[in-house]
Amino acid sequence: MSKIKLGIVGYGNLGKGAIEAIKQTQDMELVAVFTRRDPQHLHLDDQNVKVAHISEASDYKNDIDVMLLCGGSATDLPEQTPYFASMFNTVDSFDTHAKIPEFYKSVNEVATKNNTTAIISVGWDPGLFSINRVMADAIIPNGENYTFWGKGLSQGHSDAVRRVTGVKNGVQYTIPSEDAIENVRSGENPELSTAEKHNRVCYVVAEEGADQAAIEHEIKTMPNYFAEYNTEVNFISEEELKRDHSKAPHGGFVIRGGNTGAGHKQIYEFSLKLDSNPEFTSSVLVAYARAAYRLNNEKQFGAKTVYDVAPGYISPRSPEELRRDYL
Amino acid sequence: MSKIKLGIVGYGNLGKGAIEAIKQTQDMELVAVFTRRDPQHLHLDDQNVKVAHISEASDYKNDIDVMLLCGGSATDLPEQTPYFASMFNTVDSFDTHAKIPEFYKSVNEVATKNNTTAIISVGWDPGLFSINRVMADAIIPNGENYTFWGKGLSQGHSDAVRRVTGVKNGVQYTIPSEDAIENVRSGENPELSTAEKHNRVCYVVAEEGADQAAIEHEIKTMPNYFAEYNTEVNFISEEELKRDHSKAPHGGFVIRGGNTGAGHKQIYEFSLKLDSNPEFTSSVLVAYARAAYRLNNEKQFGAKTVYDVAPGYISPRSPEELRRDYL
């Protein structure tokens, strides 16, 4: 069987994760990584991977089945997805929730016109969490969805901590409130604000001689970021920070509590506990590359989301095997 | 918008649940329940529901979009699904795992020939659990799937308890082992037998004067059913049995633990906690009726499984709404 040929655009954490994820498959192979940097000076962990400049991508039109777009949502993807979707099937992880309809429209136009298939907003949220919110809502109409994030390292909140006077370095974890989760799991369908659903825990390295009490107070009272939350501040050494807090864990929960018939409680729950957020996200992108390839073979052109992709399309296994061994 | 018109075949627990589930939707309506019994003598909880004899179903070919087949897997569905799929789009909950390939083949032949769409083996296992086993496997190839069932009332094991001499009445719950679940959640990917994954708890009403120690011993040493398991036997009164054990709860967990990249642990988990197993199962059937209807409109004829159904197809919401509010 010939393999599905993939390209990767962007050599950040997501692109690196995608290289590893492709290696774990039997049915896909990596053709090249495309970068905006000078390919000569890009040092790859794996020397066997071919690197090319992003401007050369169009030369690969006949050699790549699906392009994995591993750039960021703020500035990269709004430009890159329409550009690459004019030449390739694509999968991206666009996650600026509020701009998804507009993004979908621009990608759909290009992909429809060029007979390509572009699956947008793939990953775990948006992505797997989105699927579960919709399926739970469809199956238990009389109920309530809850999404909890964490335990996860939050880049934005870590940055906020590091901007505080006297802070040398630091990280922030968003942690779902155990009480809130238990409350939701009990089927009570409580009203919960984001702050009630999550706690914030900071690990801070203070500058020598800095006033730790002042730092703690400034963090805990910072509006929008921390003031509304139950926030914990821990002071640690630079060594401890490096040793214990250099990974990028994340995860979370989608829970729907609802009722059927004469008031029987039904609790639907999906959760992820990830040691590496970017590696997991890129693993989802790689699995959905199969779907982009297959949908395109079926002439299902245009922009798609995870809602348009049947589960069997992301699996390397045949329909017969799935029915026999997994159903 | 005109509603999707449904029929129900069978007025057991699943059929009753389906009547309730349809009421919770805005976009579907029930046309009639079909029964093998004399419709005159079938007492329905809801007097507004129309009842007809199963032999009259063919008269409804133009009035029903999707037929929900609510019979059992042992003898009903192997006959009923091919029969009804010759006239209607269908959804069923065929769950004899070993016979699914053969069942699929016989249904697919009829449905393909008659331009109908028959979604087989819908529910939570097979069904939602199957989806999660396959998606987790596709996303984290380097890992292991675990399925735990319970806490759930097991009909077969309850029957076995009731056959013991001196037992007047009783029920048995299958309970997933907390230790085993924690072990799997830790990402250790342990080897676990079914017996190691589950415990069994019995609530027994003894005949007056019966030897409770002898009953307990006979249950705990019963081969295949209990001997291999950690089994607990509790004696209760007939009143307690009625009061506390007359529901049909069930549920379970699908967990995949695996590694990405240089050994980062990733834990994927899906779980259900159901107060009423038949009501939840029928709610899944009703949601998939939307998919059967839509797939048929797209001329996707033949037998399908949950692997062939994109998540958006089971939702009452428009693709625009899903992308805007749920992605």
XYZ file of C-alpha atoms in Angstrom:
654
model
C 0.000 0.000 0.000
C 1.420 3.404 -0.892
C 1.718 5.790 2.026
C -0.023 9.112 2.468
C 2.575 11.826 1.843
C 2.650 14.673 4.323
C 4.319 18.062 4.499
C 4.700 20.206 7.623
C 4.634 23.992 7.607
C 6.407 25.453 10.633
C 9.069 24.016 12.882
C 7.819 25.083 16.305
C 6.594 22.783 19.070
C 3.652 21.642 16.964
C 5.779 20.939 13.894
C 8.292 19.000 15.990
C 5.459 17.000 17.541
C 4.072 16.245 14.076
C 7.418 14.801 12.933
C 7.337 12.419 15.900
C 3.664 11.573 15.416
C 4.165 10.658 11.748
C 6.935 8.251 12.769
C 4.437 6.357 14.914
C 2.179 5.632 11.934
C 2.533 2.847 9.371
C 0.541 4.478 6.594
C 1.981 7.998 6.349
C 5.362 9.491 5.547
C 6.912 12.926 5.832
C 8.129 14.509 2.608
C 9.474 17.813 3.920
C 9.252 20.503 6.577
C 8.730 24.033 5.260
C 10.066 26.978 7.208
C 10.246 30.745 6.886
C 13.763 30.620 8.265
C 16.841 29.848 6.183
C 16.674 26.049 5.729
C 20.473 25.910 5.811
C 20.491 27.169 9.359
C 17.592 25.192 10.783
C 18.930 22.534 13.105
C 16.567 19.556 13.154
C 16.610 16.915 15.856
C 16.245 14.330 13.100
C 18.841 14.847 10.379
C 16.937 12.644 7.928
C 14.086 15.115 7.626
C 14.170 17.265 4.500
C 13.827 21.008 5.058
C 12.763 23.522 2.439
C 11.912 27.194 2.416
C 8.215 27.956 2.644
C 8.418 29.763 -0.721
C 9.333 26.463 -2.410
C 6.172 24.678 -1.267
C 4.405 25.150 -4.587
C 7.061 22.945 -6.233
C 5.750 20.064 -4.129
C 2.159 20.166 -5.378
C 2.392 16.698 -6.871
C 4.482 15.180 -4.119
C 2.438 15.969 -1.018
C -1.072 14.677 -0.281
C -1.756 16.706 2.853
C 0.003 19.713 4.352
C -0.032 19.995 8.161
C -0.107 23.677 9.059
C 1.677 24.004 12.385
C 1.758 27.789 12.739
C -0.005 29.942 15.320
C -3.605 31.158 15.208
C -2.884 34.836 15.810
C -1.043 35.725 12.612
C 0.221 32.582 10.795
C -2.886 30.535 10.039
C -5.226 33.329 8.865
C -2.725 33.826 6.019
C -1.251 30.359 5.640
C -4.356 28.196 5.536
C -5.992 29.999 2.572
C -2.606 30.151 0.817
C -1.809 26.457 1.211
C -5.410 25.339 0.678
C -5.149 26.774 -2.830
C -2.588 24.038 -3.616
C -2.875 21.289 -1.006
C -5.257 19.455 1.245
C -4.580 20.894 4.698
C -5.118 20.307 8.396
C -4.645 23.131 10.887
C -5.271 23.856 14.562
C -6.824 27.335 14.296
C -8.117 27.988 17.811
C -9.253 31.599 18.035
C -12.828 30.590 18.864
C -14.434 33.948 18.104
C -12.934 34.104 14.605
C -13.743 30.580 13.466
C -16.785 31.489 11.285
C -14.787 34.120 9.400
C -11.759 31.818 9.091
C -13.983 28.983 7.851
C -15.468 31.229 5.184
C -12.135 32.387 3.794
C -10.676 28.856 3.742
C -13.851 27.329 2.297
C -13.829 29.736 -0.636
C -10.273 28.888 -1.632
C -10.563 25.138 -1.049
C -13.857 24.825 -2.931
C -12.439 26.725 -5.888
C -9.285 24.616 -6.028
C -10.807 21.187 -5.292
C -8.838 20.763 -2.085
C -10.025 19.633 1.359
C -9.051 21.778 4.341
C -9.884 20.515 7.827
C -9.680 23.484 10.179
C -9.511 23.853 13.969
C -8.247 20.339 14.678
C -6.695 19.388 18.013
C -8.256 18.749 21.385
C -9.976 22.081 22.083
C -11.104 22.941 19.509
C -11.217 19.376 18.270
C -11.953 16.360 20.456
C -13.630 18.512 23.103
C -15.807 20.096 20.404
C -16.935 16.664 19.199
C -17.915 15.651 22.705
C -19.792 18.882 23.421
C -21.889 18.308 20.304
C -22.463 14.583 20.676
C -23.449 14.895 24.327
C -25.825 17.740 23.450
C -27.393 15.696 20.638
C -27.893 12.598 22.782
C -29.060 14.271 26.010
C -30.986 17.377 24.864
C -32.218 18.092 28.366
C -28.904 18.888 30.057
C -25.937 21.191 30.423
C -22.375 21.107 29.025
C -19.351 21.927 31.182
C -15.779 22.350 29.951
C -12.918 22.383 32.454
C -9.322 23.028 31.410
C -6.219 21.752 33.117
C -4.149 20.791 34.859
C -2.355 22.923 32.323
C 0.475 25.330 31.901
C -0.988 28.637 30.703
C 1.386 30.705 28.603
C -0.561 33.945 28.990
C -0.818 33.677 32.760
C 2.815 32.635 33.100
C 3.779 35.756 31.142
C 1.655 37.876 33.499
C 3.439 36.402 36.517
C 6.842 37.097 34.975
C 5.952 40.766 34.424
C 5.498 41.358 38.178
C 8.279 43.459 39.756
C 10.748 41.276 41.638
C 9.890 38.115 39.690
C 12.842 36.525 37.949
C 10.968 33.605 36.422
C 7.775 31.664 36.926
C 4.998 29.501 35.556
C 1.272 29.280 36.130
C -0.959 26.226 36.074
C -4.696 26.328 35.546
C -6.245 23.601 37.689
C -9.861 22.503 37.480
C -11.615 22.725 40.832
C -12.183 19.228 42.233
C -15.274 20.467 44.064
C -16.766 21.915 40.909
C -16.067 18.714 38.949
C -17.654 16.560 41.638
C -20.632 18.867 41.702
C -21.068 18.529 37.939
C -20.542 14.757 38.032
C -23.292 14.457 40.607
C -25.730 15.678 37.963
C -26.687 18.820 39.870
C -26.064 21.011 36.793
C -24.825 23.946 38.890
C -24.251 27.440 37.524
C -20.508 27.941 37.553
C -18.364 30.825 36.380
C -14.950 30.148 34.819
C -13.405 31.348 38.093
C -15.516 28.913 40.094
C -14.465 26.059 37.820
C -10.721 26.699 37.992
C -7.968 27.479 40.471
C -4.614 29.027 39.623
C -1.300 27.864 41.029
C 1.924 29.830 40.440
C 5.528 28.736 40.905
C 7.667 31.836 41.187
C 11.433 32.427 41.284
C 11.966 35.758 43.057
C 14.881 38.113 42.393
C 17.395 38.071 45.207
C 16.216 40.332 48.002
C 12.765 40.840 46.496
C 9.747 41.242 48.801
C 7.922 37.923 48.432
C 4.836 39.111 50.273
C 4.537 42.046 47.866
C 4.934 39.754 44.849
C 2.298 37.370 46.156
C -0.082 40.256 46.797
C 0.442 41.760 43.361
C -0.188 38.433 41.639
C -3.266 37.570 43.682
C -4.904 40.943 43.098
C -4.121 41.222 39.377
C -7.458 41.929 37.666
C -8.721 39.536 34.944
C -5.769 37.208 35.415
C -5.921 36.258 39.100
C -8.113 38.488 41.260
C -11.306 36.569 40.469
C -9.698 33.194 41.098
C -8.606 31.105 44.016
C -4.863 31.647 43.473
C -1.936 29.964 45.147
C 1.613 31.365 44.931
C 4.641 29.165 45.690
C 8.223 30.448 45.761
C 10.828 28.048 44.437
C 14.425 28.162 43.240
C 15.522 28.504 39.611
C 16.787 24.900 39.767
C 13.420 23.627 40.981
C 11.687 25.535 38.205
C 13.898 23.933 35.566
C 13.639 20.486 37.093
C 9.922 20.329 37.855
C 8.232 22.800 35.528
C 9.774 22.585 32.081
C 7.119 20.337 30.519
C 3.942 21.559 28.862
C 1.223 19.427 30.425
C -2.427 20.136 29.741
C -5.786 18.486 29.525
C -9.273 18.944 30.808
C -12.794 17.641 30.978
C -15.997 17.938 28.981
C -18.906 16.816 31.131
C -22.595 16.872 30.315
C -25.155 16.154 32.978
C -28.731 15.675 31.914
C -31.974 13.830 32.317
C -33.903 11.342 30.241
C -37.456 10.061 30.624
C -38.934 10.607 34.036
C -35.813 12.294 35.427
C -33.091 9.676 35.251
C -29.676 11.316 35.562
C -27.193 10.573 32.806
C -23.582 11.766 33.045
C -21.380 11.891 29.934
C -17.696 12.661 30.429
C -14.627 13.012 28.237
C -11.213 13.883 29.563
C -7.562 14.168 28.631
C -4.472 14.179 30.820
C -1.549 15.178 28.647
C 2.119 15.274 29.536
C 2.783 17.186 26.346
C 0.122 19.445 24.918
C 1.881 20.146 21.574
C 2.761 16.488 20.973
C -0.824 15.411 21.573
C -2.257 18.205 19.442
C 0.038 17.315 16.561
C -0.924 13.644 16.946
C -4.534 14.691 16.398
C -3.514 16.722 13.329
C -1.692 13.726 11.870
C -4.689 11.409 12.415
C -6.978 13.939 10.696
C -4.567 14.092 7.744
C -5.923 10.641 6.854
C -9.397 12.112 6.806
C -8.358 15.062 4.627
C -6.783 12.646 2.152
C -9.802 10.333 2.085
C -12.412 13.090 1.890
C -10.506 14.644 -1.001
C -10.445 11.285 -2.805
C -14.230 11.267 -2.402
C -14.364 14.743 -3.920
C -15.573 16.293 -0.679
C -13.912 19.630 -1.339
C -13.923 22.795 0.777
C -13.328 23.641 4.420
C -14.335 20.973 6.938
C -14.281 20.739 10.709
C -14.154 17.757 13.046
C -17.962 17.779 12.858
C -17.757 16.716 9.211
C -15.386 13.804 9.760
C -16.677 10.309 10.542
C -14.526 8.521 13.164
C -13.493 5.760 10.757
C -11.832 8.324 8.483
C -9.093 9.090 10.993
C -8.244 5.439 11.619
C -5.485 3.546 9.780
C -7.573 0.381 10.094
C -9.969 -0.925 7.452
C -13.749 -0.684 7.951
C -13.849 -4.493 8.186
C -11.243 -4.539 10.951
C -12.998 -1.752 12.838
C -16.349 -3.544 12.755
C -14.827 -6.875 13.735
C -12.394 -5.813 16.466
C -13.421 -2.411 17.785
C -17.211 -2.096 17.535
C -39.062 23.063 9.067
C -40.775 19.716 8.672
C -39.895 17.135 11.294
C -38.153 13.825 10.784
C -40.822 11.111 11.112
C -39.914 8.103 13.233
C -41.402 4.706 13.876
C -40.514 2.373 16.736
C -40.508 -1.413 16.477
C -40.911 -3.062 19.859
C -42.407 -1.805 23.087
C -39.875 -3.067 25.626
C -37.586 -0.926 27.779
C -35.754 0.373 24.734
C -38.948 1.241 22.853
C -40.344 3.029 25.901
C -37.112 4.959 26.273
C -37.255 5.938 22.598
C -40.757 7.401 23.018
C -39.440 9.613 25.825
C -36.266 10.523 23.928
C -38.205 11.646 20.850
C -40.294 13.956 23.069
C -37.112 15.754 24.107
C -36.277 16.682 20.512
C -37.597 19.608 18.490
C -36.927 18.179 15.054
C -38.390 14.679 15.212
C -41.821 13.173 15.764
C -43.160 9.716 16.459
C -45.616 8.312 13.922
C -46.339 4.925 15.475
C -45.098 2.089 17.629
C -45.206 -1.340 16.007
C -45.670 -4.414 18.149
C -46.014 -8.167 17.704
C -48.660 -8.166 20.423
C -52.289 -7.294 19.838
C -52.272 -3.474 19.553
C -55.710 -3.372 21.218
C -54.310 -4.850 24.374
C -51.043 -2.930 24.588
C -51.300 -0.443 27.416
C -49.059 2.564 26.674
C -47.979 5.034 29.323
C -48.712 7.771 26.809
C -52.214 7.388 25.363
C -51.446 9.743 22.466
C -49.005 7.326 20.888
C -50.381 5.375 17.966
C -49.894 1.606 18.096
C -50.034 -0.735 15.133
C -49.309 -4.380 14.526
C -45.861 -5.121 13.176
C -47.429 -6.692 10.085
C -48.906 -3.312 9.124
C -45.537 -1.570 8.986
C -45.280 -1.812 5.205
C -48.353 0.444 4.923
C -46.246 3.224 6.484
C -43.478 3.231 3.868
C -44.254 6.784 2.817
C -45.030 8.104 6.288
C -41.908 7.155 8.216
C -38.385 8.434 7.523
C -36.509 6.234 9.976
C -37.536 3.128 11.880
C -35.962 2.598 15.306
C -35.574 -1.122 15.874
C -35.861 -1.672 19.618
C -35.829 -5.471 19.741
C -33.196 -7.759 21.234
C -29.988 -8.912 19.592
C -30.444 -12.625 20.218
C -33.436 -13.355 17.993
C -35.280 -10.117 17.049
C -32.732 -7.992 15.220
C -31.110 -10.670 13.018
C -34.561 -11.038 11.420
C -36.017 -7.566 11.894
C -33.187 -5.370 10.651
C -32.933 -6.963 7.184
C -36.748 -7.054 6.951
C -37.262 -3.390 7.864
C -34.173 -2.194 5.973
C -35.874 -3.419 2.801
C -38.492 -0.683 3.306
C -37.137 1.917 5.721
C -34.004 3.639 6.910
C -33.237 1.983 10.243
C -31.237 2.348 13.432
C -30.688 -0.624 15.726
C -28.623 -1.575 18.761
C -27.368 -4.997 17.681
C -24.768 -5.855 20.317
C -23.670 -9.454 19.832
C -20.068 -8.429 19.183
C -18.931 -11.713 17.631
C -21.731 -11.701 15.060
C -21.426 -8.090 13.888
C -19.543 -8.823 10.602
C -22.175 -11.371 9.535
C -25.029 -9.090 10.650
C -23.489 -6.152 8.778
C -23.236 -8.221 5.614
C -26.859 -9.330 5.641
C -28.167 -5.825 6.383
C -25.853 -4.170 3.871
C -27.091 -6.398 1.065
C -30.729 -5.534 1.662
C -30.169 -1.816 2.308
C -27.944 -1.343 -0.734
C -30.475 -3.089 -2.967
C -33.373 -1.012 -1.668
C -31.641 2.379 -1.414
C -32.119 2.585 2.339
C -29.609 3.517 5.047
C -29.328 1.183 8.038
C -27.118 2.236 10.952
C -26.372 -0.860 12.985
C -25.001 -1.471 16.491
C -25.813 1.988 17.868
C -25.873 2.715 21.595
C -23.049 3.166 24.065
C -21.254 -0.185 23.784
C -21.280 -0.875 20.926
C -21.629 2.777 19.970
C -20.027 5.645 21.859
C -17.443 3.359 23.446
C -16.577 1.962 20.006
C -16.004 5.473 18.658
C -13.655 6.298 21.506
C -11.703 3.047 21.203
C -11.053 3.835 17.536
C -10.322 7.552 17.850
C -7.940 7.022 20.762
C -6.163 4.270 18.830
C -5.861 6.491 15.734
C -4.485 9.460 17.670
C -2.116 7.614 20.036
C -0.872 4.606 18.006
C 1.671 3.711 20.661
C -0.669 2.778 23.508
C -3.259 0.425 24.918
C -7.081 0.534 25.107
C -8.963 -0.451 28.250
C -12.733 -0.844 28.565
C -14.327 -1.058 32.014
C -18.038 -1.685 32.506
C -20.162 -0.527 35.410
C -21.309 0.326 37.884
C -24.026 -1.664 36.225
C -26.809 -4.081 36.895
C -26.016 -7.294 35.060
C -29.063 -9.303 34.040
C -27.161 -12.545 33.453
C -25.384 -12.445 36.793
C -28.552 -11.441 38.651
C -30.270 -14.483 37.143
C -27.387 -16.683 38.321
C -27.752 -15.341 41.873
C -31.498 -15.986 41.843
C -30.962 -19.617 40.815
C -29.025 -20.364 44.024
C -30.928 -22.542 46.526
C -32.397 -20.475 49.356
C -32.348 -17.213 47.357
C -35.729 -15.559 47.059
C -34.600 -12.567 45.031
C -31.465 -10.642 44.237
C -29.457 -8.424 41.936
C -25.828 -8.238 40.917
C -23.789 -5.160 40.066
C -20.602 -5.227 38.036
C -18.277 -2.603 39.476
C -15.039 -1.476 37.857
C -12.095 -1.866 40.188
C -10.939 1.560 41.410
C -7.397 0.258 41.754
C -7.348 -1.005 38.187
C -8.758 2.288 36.857
C -6.172 4.317 38.775
C -3.457 2.029 37.493
C -4.600 2.581 33.899
C -4.991 6.328 34.421
C -1.425 6.522 35.650
C -0.296 5.473 32.179
C 1.311 2.239 33.355
C -0.534 0.225 30.668
C -0.863 -2.831 32.926
C -1.985 -6.259 31.725
C -5.399 -6.795 33.263
C -7.880 -9.639 32.928
C -11.610 -8.922 32.950
C -11.696 -10.297 36.506
C -8.928 -7.946 37.586
C -10.770 -4.993 36.095
C -14.115 -5.670 37.755
C -15.603 -6.585 41.096
C -19.035 -8.106 41.661
C -21.454 -7.021 44.348
C -24.650 -8.960 45.068
C -27.718 -7.896 47.055
C -29.603 -11.004 48.055
C -32.987 -11.593 49.670
C -32.797 -15.018 51.363
C -35.764 -17.329 51.873
C -36.889 -17.429 55.469
C -34.707 -19.812 57.425
C -32.194 -20.252 54.612
C -28.516 -20.725 55.441
C -26.935 -17.398 54.503
C -23.381 -18.678 54.853
C -24.148 -21.501 52.415
C -25.727 -19.056 49.921
C -22.749 -16.750 50.129
C -20.358 -19.650 49.604
C -22.285 -21.003 46.635
C -22.359 -17.595 44.940
C -18.704 -16.816 45.546
C -17.514 -20.158 44.195
C -19.769 -20.281 41.134
C -17.436 -20.880 38.161
C -17.353 -18.347 35.276
C -19.818 -16.064 37.007
C -18.160 -15.274 40.334
C -15.302 -17.602 41.300
C -12.679 -15.648 39.330
C -13.845 -12.307 40.723
C -13.612 -10.369 43.908
C -17.251 -10.891 44.939
C -19.202 -9.309 47.766
C -22.547 -10.689 48.974
C -24.935 -8.550 51.013
C -28.176 -9.814 52.491
C -31.080 -7.378 52.485
C -34.849 -7.445 52.876
C -37.347 -7.627 50.033
C -38.370 -4.024 50.856
C -34.786 -2.789 50.590
C -34.385 -4.596 47.273
C -37.473 -2.883 45.866
C -36.547 0.509 47.273
C -32.839 0.627 46.428
C -32.303 -1.751 43.528
C -35.136 -1.403 41.046
C -33.336 0.917 38.630
C -31.170 -0.192 35.720
C -28.015 1.858 36.134
C -24.982 1.224 33.985
C -21.979 2.913 32.490
C -18.288 2.433 32.218
C -14.984 3.759 31.011
C -12.886 3.612 27.869
C -9.340 4.653 28.693
C -6.307 4.683 26.444
C -2.882 5.287 27.873
C -0.031 5.872 25.472
C 3.122 7.738 24.629
C 4.065 10.355 22.089
C 7.468 11.669 21.070
C 10.216 10.898 23.527
C 7.912 9.106 25.976
C 5.390 11.709 27.068
C 2.385 10.025 28.662
C -0.997 10.883 27.212
C -4.217 9.648 28.840
C -7.499 9.658 26.875
C -10.672 8.822 28.802
C -14.368 8.552 28.034
C -16.959 7.570 30.597
C -20.672 7.294 31.210
C -22.597 7.129 34.476
C -26.163 6.214 33.620
C -29.148 6.019 35.934
C -31.099 4.293 33.200
C -29.267 2.153 30.679
C -32.247 1.616 28.312
C -33.233 5.302 28.331
C -29.705 6.389 27.471
C -29.312 3.733 24.783
C -32.562 4.770 23.159
C -31.480 8.430 23.320
C -28.420 7.459 21.289
C -30.636 5.601 18.797
C -32.856 8.662 18.399
C -29.872 10.976 17.797
C -28.511 8.586 15.151
C -31.907 8.574 13.439
C -30.995 12.103 12.287
C -27.862 10.683 10.722
C -29.744 7.853 8.993
C -32.154 10.396 7.544
C -29.408 12.751 6.363
C -27.134 10.046 4.963
C -30.081 8.657 3.020
C -30.832 12.107 1.606
C -27.222 12.165 0.412
C -27.767 8.764 -1.225
C -25.346 7.052 1.136
C -27.172 3.736 1.030
C -26.346 0.462 2.747
C -25.403 -0.615 6.257
C -23.425 1.901 8.294
C -21.927 1.894 11.766
C -21.053 4.725 14.127
C -17.653 4.770 12.394
C -19.321 6.051 9.222
C -21.227 8.887 10.869
C -19.683 12.350 11.256
C -20.552 13.947 14.626
C -22.436 16.842 13.028
C -24.912 14.390 11.482
C -26.402 13.436 14.846
C -26.878 17.036 15.991
C -30.111 18.996 15.559
C -28.050 22.168 15.168
C -26.931 23.663 11.864
C -23.270 23.427 10.758
C -23.032 27.242 11.167
C -24.275 27.083 14.754
C -21.943 24.190 15.570
C -18.899 26.033 14.235
C -19.850 29.285 15.958
C -20.956 28.028 19.376
C -19.535 24.549 19.932
C -16.195 24.299 18.130
